[in-house]
CSV table of C-alpha atoms in Angstrom, one decimal:
chain,number,residue,atom,x,y,z
A,1,MET,CA,-119.3,6.1,177.1
A,2,TRP,CA,-118.7,2.7,178.9
A,3,LYS,CA,-121.2,3.5,181.2
A,4,LYS,CA,-123.7,3.5,178.1
A,5,THR,CA,-122.4,0.0,177.6
A,6,SER,CA,-122.8,-3.6,178.8
A,7,PHE,CA,-121.1,-6.4,178.2
A,8,SER,CA,-122.2,-10.1,177.3
A,9,THR,CA,-120.9,-13.0,176.7
A,10,CYS,CA,-122.6,-16.9,176.9
A,11,SER,CA,-121.1,-20.0,176.9
A,12,TYR,CA,-122.0,-23.8,176.3
A,13,ILE,CA,-119.2,-26.4,177.3
A,14,LYS,CA,-120.2,-29.9,176.6
A,15,SER,CA,-117.5,-31.2,178.3
A,16,SER,CA,-114.6,-30.0,180.4
A,17,ARG,CA,-112.2,-32.2,178.7
A,18,ASP,CA,-112.6,-31.9,175.0
A,19,TYR,CA,-110.3,-29.4,173.0
A,20,ARG,CA,-113.1,-26.5,172.3
A,21,THR,CA,-112.5,-26.1,176.3
A,22,LEU,CA,-109.1,-25.4,175.6
A,23,ILE,CA,-110.1,-22.9,172.8
A,24,VAL,CA,-112.5,-21.0,175.4
A,25,CYS,CA,-110.2,-21.1,178.1
A,26,LEU,CA,-107.6,-19.3,176.4
A,27,ALA,CA,-109.9,-16.8,174.7
A,28,ILE,CA,-111.4,-15.8,178.0
A,29,GLN,CA,-108.1,-15.2,179.5
A,30,SER,CA,-107.3,-12.8,176.7
A,31,TRP,CA,-110.5,-10.7,177.9
A,32,ALA,CA,-108.4,-9.9,181.2
A,33,GLU,CA,-108.0,-6.2,180.6
A,34,LEU,CA,-111.1,-5.7,178.6
A,35,LEU,CA,-113.2,-7.0,181.9
A,36,GLU,CA,-111.5,-4.3,183.6
A,37,LEU,CA,-113.1,-1.1,181.6
A,38,PRO,CA,-116.2,0.3,183.5
A,39,PHE,CA,-118.8,-1.1,181.6
A,40,ALA,CA,-122.3,-0.4,183.1
A,41,GLU,CA,-122.5,-4.0,183.5
A,42,LYS,CA,-120.8,-7.3,182.7
A,43,ILE,CA,-122.8,-10.8,182.3
A,44,PHE,CA,-121.8,-13.8,181.7
A,45,LEU,CA,-124.1,-16.8,181.3
A,46,ASP,CA,-123.7,-20.4,180.6
A,47,ASP,CA,-125.9,-21.6,178.2
A,48,SER,CA,-127.4,-25.3,180.0
A,49,SER,CA,-123.9,-26.8,180.3
A,50,PRO,CA,-123.6,-30.2,182.0
A,51,ASP,CA,-122.4,-30.3,184.9
A,52,LEU,CA,-122.2,-26.5,185.0
A,53,ASN,CA,-119.0,-26.7,182.9
A,54,GLY,CA,-119.1,-22.7,181.8
A,55,ILE,CA,-119.4,-21.7,184.9
A,56,LYS,CA,-116.6,-23.8,186.3
A,57,LEU,CA,-114.3,-22.8,183.2
A,58,LEU,CA,-114.7,-19.3,183.8
A,59,GLU,CA,-113.6,-19.8,187.7
A,60,SER,CA,-110.8,-21.6,186.4
A,61,SER,CA,-109.8,-19.1,184.0
A,62,ASN,CA,-109.6,-16.4,187.0
A,63,GLN,CA,-112.3,-14.3,185.6
A,64,MET,CA,-115.1,-14.7,187.4
A,65,ASN,CA,-115.0,-12.3,189.9
A,66,ARG,CA,-114.9,-9.6,187.1
A,67,PHE,CA,-118.3,-10.5,186.5
A,68,ASP,CA,-121.3,-8.7,188.2
A,69,CYS,CA,-124.1,-11.4,187.2
A,70,VAL,CA,-123.0,-14.9,186.6
A,71,ARG,CA,-125.9,-17.0,185.7
A,72,TYR,CA,-126.8,-20.5,184.3
A,73,ASN,CA,-129.5,-21.1,181.6
A,74,THR,CA,-132.2,-23.6,182.5
A,75,ARG,CA,-134.5,-23.1,179.5
A,76,SER,CA,-133.6,-25.5,177.0
A,77,HIS,CA,-133.8,-24.9,172.9
A,78,PRO,CA,-132.5,-25.9,169.7
A,79,PRO,CA,-128.7,-25.7,169.1
A,80,HIS,CA,-129.1,-23.2,165.9
A,81,SER,CA,-131.7,-20.7,167.7
A,82,ASN,CA,-128.9,-18.2,169.2
A,83,PHE,CA,-131.4,-18.8,172.2
A,84,GLY,CA,-128.8,-18.5,174.9
A,85,ILE,CA,-126.7,-15.2,173.0
A,86,LEU,CA,-130.0,-13.8,173.4
A,87,ILE,CA,-130.8,-14.2,177.0
A,88,SER,CA,-127.4,-12.8,177.5
A,89,LEU,CA,-128.1,-9.6,175.8
A,90,ASN,CA,-131.4,-9.3,176.9
A,91,LEU,CA,-129.9,-9.2,180.4
A,92,CYS,CA,-128.2,-5.8,179.8
A,93,LYS,CA,-130.2,-2.7,180.6
A,94,SER,CA,-127.7,-0.2,178.8
A,95,ASP,CA,-128.1,1.5,175.9
A,96,TYR,CA,-125.4,-0.2,174.5
A,97,ILE,CA,-124.1,-4.0,174.4
A,98,LEU,CA,-120.8,-5.3,173.6
A,99,HIS,CA,-121.0,-9.0,173.0
A,100,LEU,CA,-118.4,-11.6,172.4
A,101,ASP,CA,-118.9,-15.6,171.8
A,102,ASP,CA,-116.7,-17.6,174.3
A,103,ASP,CA,-114.3,-18.3,171.7
A,104,ILE,CA,-113.3,-14.7,170.6
A,105,GLN,CA,-109.8,-14.0,171.0
A,106,ILE,CA,-108.6,-10.2,171.9
A,107,VAL,CA,-105.3,-9.7,169.9
A,108,GLY,CA,-102.7,-7.1,169.6
A,109,THR,CA,-102.3,-4.1,171.9
A,110,HIS,CA,-104.6,-2.8,174.8
A,111,GLN,CA,-104.8,0.1,172.1
A,112,ASP,CA,-105.3,-1.4,169.3
A,113,TRP,CA,-109.1,-2.8,170.7
A,114,ILE,CA,-109.7,0.3,172.6
A,115,ASN,CA,-109.9,2.4,169.6
A,116,ILE,CA,-112.0,0.0,167.7
A,117,LEU,CA,-114.4,0.1,170.5
A,118,GLU,CA,-114.3,3.7,171.1
A,119,HIS,CA,-114.8,4.3,167.4
A,120,GLY,CA,-117.6,1.9,167.1
A,121,ILE,CA,-119.6,3.4,170.5
A,122,THR,CA,-119.3,6.8,168.5
A,123,ILE,CA,-120.7,5.6,165.9
A,124,LEU,CA,-123.7,4.1,167.9
A,125,ASN,CA,-123.7,7.1,169.5
A,126,GLU,CA,-123.9,9.9,166.5
A,127,ASP,CA,-125.3,7.6,163.7
A,128,LYS,CA,-128.9,6.6,165.2
A,129,ASN,CA,-129.6,4.6,162.1
A,130,ILE,CA,-126.7,1.9,162.6
A,131,LEU,CA,-128.0,-1.0,164.9
A,132,GLY,CA,-125.4,-3.3,165.2
A,133,ILE,CA,-121.6,-3.4,164.2
A,134,ASN,CA,-120.0,-6.4,163.7
A,135,LEU,CA,-116.1,-5.8,165.1
A,136,MET,CA,-114.4,-8.7,163.2
A,137,HIS,CA,-112.7,-8.5,159.9
A,138,VAL,CA,-114.6,-11.2,157.7
A,139,ASP,CA,-112.9,-11.4,154.2
A,140,ARG,CA,-115.0,-11.6,151.5
A,141,SER,CA,-113.9,-14.9,149.7
A,142,ALA,CA,-113.8,-16.5,153.6
A,143,GLY,CA,-117.0,-14.4,155.1
A,144,GLY,CA,-119.3,-14.2,151.9
A,145,GLN,CA,-122.7,-13.3,152.8
A,146,TRP,CA,-121.1,-12.0,156.3
A,147,GLY,CA,-118.2,-9.8,154.6
A,148,PRO,CA,-117.7,-6.0,153.8
A,149,GLY,CA,-120.0,-4.6,151.1
A,150,LYS,CA,-120.7,-1.0,150.3
A,151,ASP,CA,-118.9,1.7,152.2
A,152,TYR,CA,-120.1,3.5,155.1
A,153,PHE,CA,-119.8,7.1,155.0
A,154,ALA,CA,-118.7,7.9,158.4
A,155,SER,CA,-115.9,5.7,158.8
A,156,ASP,CA,-112.5,4.0,157.2
A,157,VAL,CA,-112.3,1.7,159.3
A,158,PHE,CA,-116.1,-0.4,158.6
A,159,SER,CA,-118.3,-0.7,155.9
A,160,HIS,CA,-122.0,-2.4,155.5
A,161,PRO,CA,-121.9,-5.7,155.7
A,162,THR,CA,-122.5,-7.4,151.8
A,163,GLN,CA,-125.9,-9.6,153.1
A,164,TYR,CA,-126.2,-10.2,157.0
A,165,PHE,CA,-124.9,-8.7,160.5
A,166,GLY,CA,-122.7,-11.1,162.3
A,167,ASN,CA,-122.5,-10.9,166.2
A,168,SER,CA,-119.7,-13.0,167.2
A,169,ALA,CA,-118.2,-9.8,168.2
A,170,CYS,CA,-120.3,-6.9,168.1
A,171,LEU,CA,-121.8,-3.7,169.7
A,172,ILE,CA,-125.3,-3.8,169.3
A,173,ARG,CA,-127.9,-1.0,170.1
A,174,LYS,CA,-130.5,-2.1,172.4
A,175,GLU,CA,-133.2,-2.0,170.7
A,176,LEU,CA,-132.4,-4.3,167.8
A,177,LEU,CA,-133.3,-6.8,170.4
A,178,GLU,CA,-136.9,-5.6,169.6
A,179,ILE,CA,-136.8,-6.6,165.7
A,180,VAL,CA,-136.9,-10.4,166.6
A,181,SER,CA,-137.4,-10.9,170.2
A,182,LEU,CA,-136.4,-13.5,172.7
A,183,GLU,CA,-140.2,-14.6,173.0
A,184,GLU,CA,-140.4,-15.3,168.8
A,185,ILE,CA,-136.8,-17.2,168.6
A,186,PHE,CA,-138.4,-19.4,171.9
A,187,ASN,CA,-142.1,-20.0,170.3
A,188,TRP,CA,-140.2,-21.0,166.8
A,189,GLY,CA,-138.4,-23.8,168.2
A,190,LYS,CA,-137.1,-26.3,165.7
A,191,LYS,CA,-139.1,-24.1,162.9
A,192,GLN,CA,-136.9,-21.4,163.3
A,193,PRO,CA,-136.2,-20.3,159.3
A,194,ALA,CA,-132.6,-19.0,160.5
A,195,ASN,CA,-130.1,-17.8,162.6
A,196,TRP,CA,-130.8,-14.6,164.8
A,197,GLU,CA,-128.0,-12.2,162.7
A,198,GLU,CA,-130.1,-13.5,159.5
A,199,LEU,CA,-133.4,-12.8,160.6
A,200,ILE,CA,-132.5,-9.4,161.8
A,201,SER,CA,-130.8,-8.2,158.7
A,202,ASN,CA,-130.9,-9.6,154.8
A,203,SER,CA,-129.6,-8.2,151.4
A,204,ASP,CA,-132.6,-5.9,150.7
A,205,ASN,CA,-131.5,-3.7,153.5
A,206,THR,CA,-128.0,-3.5,155.1
A,207,SER,CA,-127.6,0.0,155.8
A,208,SER,CA,-128.5,-0.2,159.5
A,209,PHE,CA,-125.1,-2.6,160.1
A,210,LEU,CA,-121.4,-2.2,160.0
A,211,VAL,CA,-118.5,-5.1,159.7
A,212,ALA,CA,-114.8,-4.0,160.1
A,213,LYS,CA,-113.3,-4.0,156.2
A,214,VAL,CA,-109.6,-4.3,158.0
A,215,GLY,CA,-107.7,-6.5,160.3
A,216,THR,CA,-109.5,-6.0,164.0
A,217,PRO,CA,-108.2,-7.6,167.4
A,218,PHE,CA,-111.2,-9.7,167.5
A,219,THR,CA,-110.6,-12.8,166.1
A,220,VAL,CA,-111.1,-16.5,166.5
A,221,ASP,CA,-108.6,-19.2,166.2
A,222,ASN,CA,-109.0,-21.2,163.2
A,223,ASP,CA,-109.7,-24.5,164.6
A,224,ALA,CA,-112.8,-22.5,166.8
A,225,TRP,CA,-114.9,-22.7,163.6
A,226,LEU,CA,-114.5,-27.0,163.3
A,227,PHE,CA,-114.8,-26.9,167.0
A,228,LYS,CA,-117.9,-25.5,167.9
A,229,SER,CA,-120.3,-26.1,170.6
A,230,THR,CA,-122.7,-27.6,168.8
A,231,PHE,CA,-120.8,-30.0,166.2
A,232,ARG,CA,-120.8,-33.6,166.6
A,233,VAL,CA,-117.0,-33.7,166.0
A,234,SER,CA,-115.7,-37.5,167.0
A,235,THR,CA,-112.4,-38.5,168.9
A,236,TRP,CA,-111.5,-40.0,165.4
A,237,GLU,CA,-112.3,-37.2,163.2
A,238,THR,CA,-110.2,-34.6,166.0
A,239,TYR,CA,-107.3,-37.4,165.8
A,240,LYS,CA,-107.3,-37.0,161.3
A,241,TYR,CA,-107.9,-33.2,161.4
A,242,PHE,CA,-104.9,-32.8,164.1
A,243,LEU,CA,-102.6,-35.3,162.1
A,244,LEU,CA,-103.5,-33.8,158.6
A,245,LYS,CA,-101.9,-30.2,160.3
A,246,LYS,CA,-98.9,-31.5,162.1
A,247,LEU,CA,-98.1,-33.6,158.8
A,248,GLY,CA,-98.4,-30.0,156.8
A,249,LEU,CA,-101.3,-30.7,154.7
A,250,SER,CA,-103.4,-28.1,155.2
A,251,THR,CA,-105.3,-28.2,152.1
A,252,LEU,CA,-106.6,-31.7,153.0
A,253,ALA,CA,-107.5,-30.3,156.6
A,254,SER,CA,-108.8,-27.6,155.5
A,255,GLN,CA,-111.3,-29.7,153.3
A,256,PHE,CA,-112.1,-32.0,155.9
A,257,SER,CA,-112.9,-29.4,158.1
A,258,LYS,CA,-115.5,-28.2,155.8
A,259,ASN,CA,-116.9,-31.3,155.0
A,260,ILE,CA,-117.7,-32.0,158.9
A,261,LYS,CA,-119.2,-28.4,158.9
A,262,GLU,CA,-121.3,-29.3,155.8
A,263,ARG,CA,-122.3,-32.3,157.4
A,264,GLU,CA,-123.5,-30.3,160.6
A,265,TYR,CA,-124.8,-27.4,159.3
A,266,ASN,CA,-127.4,-29.6,157.3
A,267,SER,CA,-128.4,-32.0,159.6
């Protein structure tokens, strides 16, 4: 099964000294055992980071030699387009692709994540209707449209999503890349109507996609939701956010984070 599966990731590191760099470094280090699996290929794409910061971070995490292909993307694109992610996916040649965003951490035991990956690949192998599996558990109250919805008959672990497929940590069938192609995304430019994962799946038909309905080893640090690579969070905002957390004012910190996210998504 592993020889039918490629691994890909895409990273953008704006500055080697910001807080997001630490989040990404810890995430990549948590992949060490995963990257030992006999994938058909392992692809790392630095999505136009200034000064090759993505590649430099990979090297500093001591994971560089585990990848078969390390590339630097020089093609500019709108930050909301998922263009870099799509390039890394399109570089893969296998039937199935495991993709992790650069801030996804793997927790739990070795057997925990082996089990869910093997279960997911088995589903792709046996059910040709399934095109993509979101490996993260997205709670309905927190994830909304990306959360679990209608049960999937062949699994106690996965259900169909409420509205959209999420690709932060996912297993996909190669054919999924044909539904909304890389070139189509590029030609849209800033007029792209939605993120790629929304364009390939919609609330009218989620039967070809799955999301975990129980906790999984694939997770993301809460701070990573705020310190996204495309968010413009100032030093003052960073200081205020961590000060609120340190003072135990978690509700205010969450609201402050939510306000920044809404600002960035609407800008």
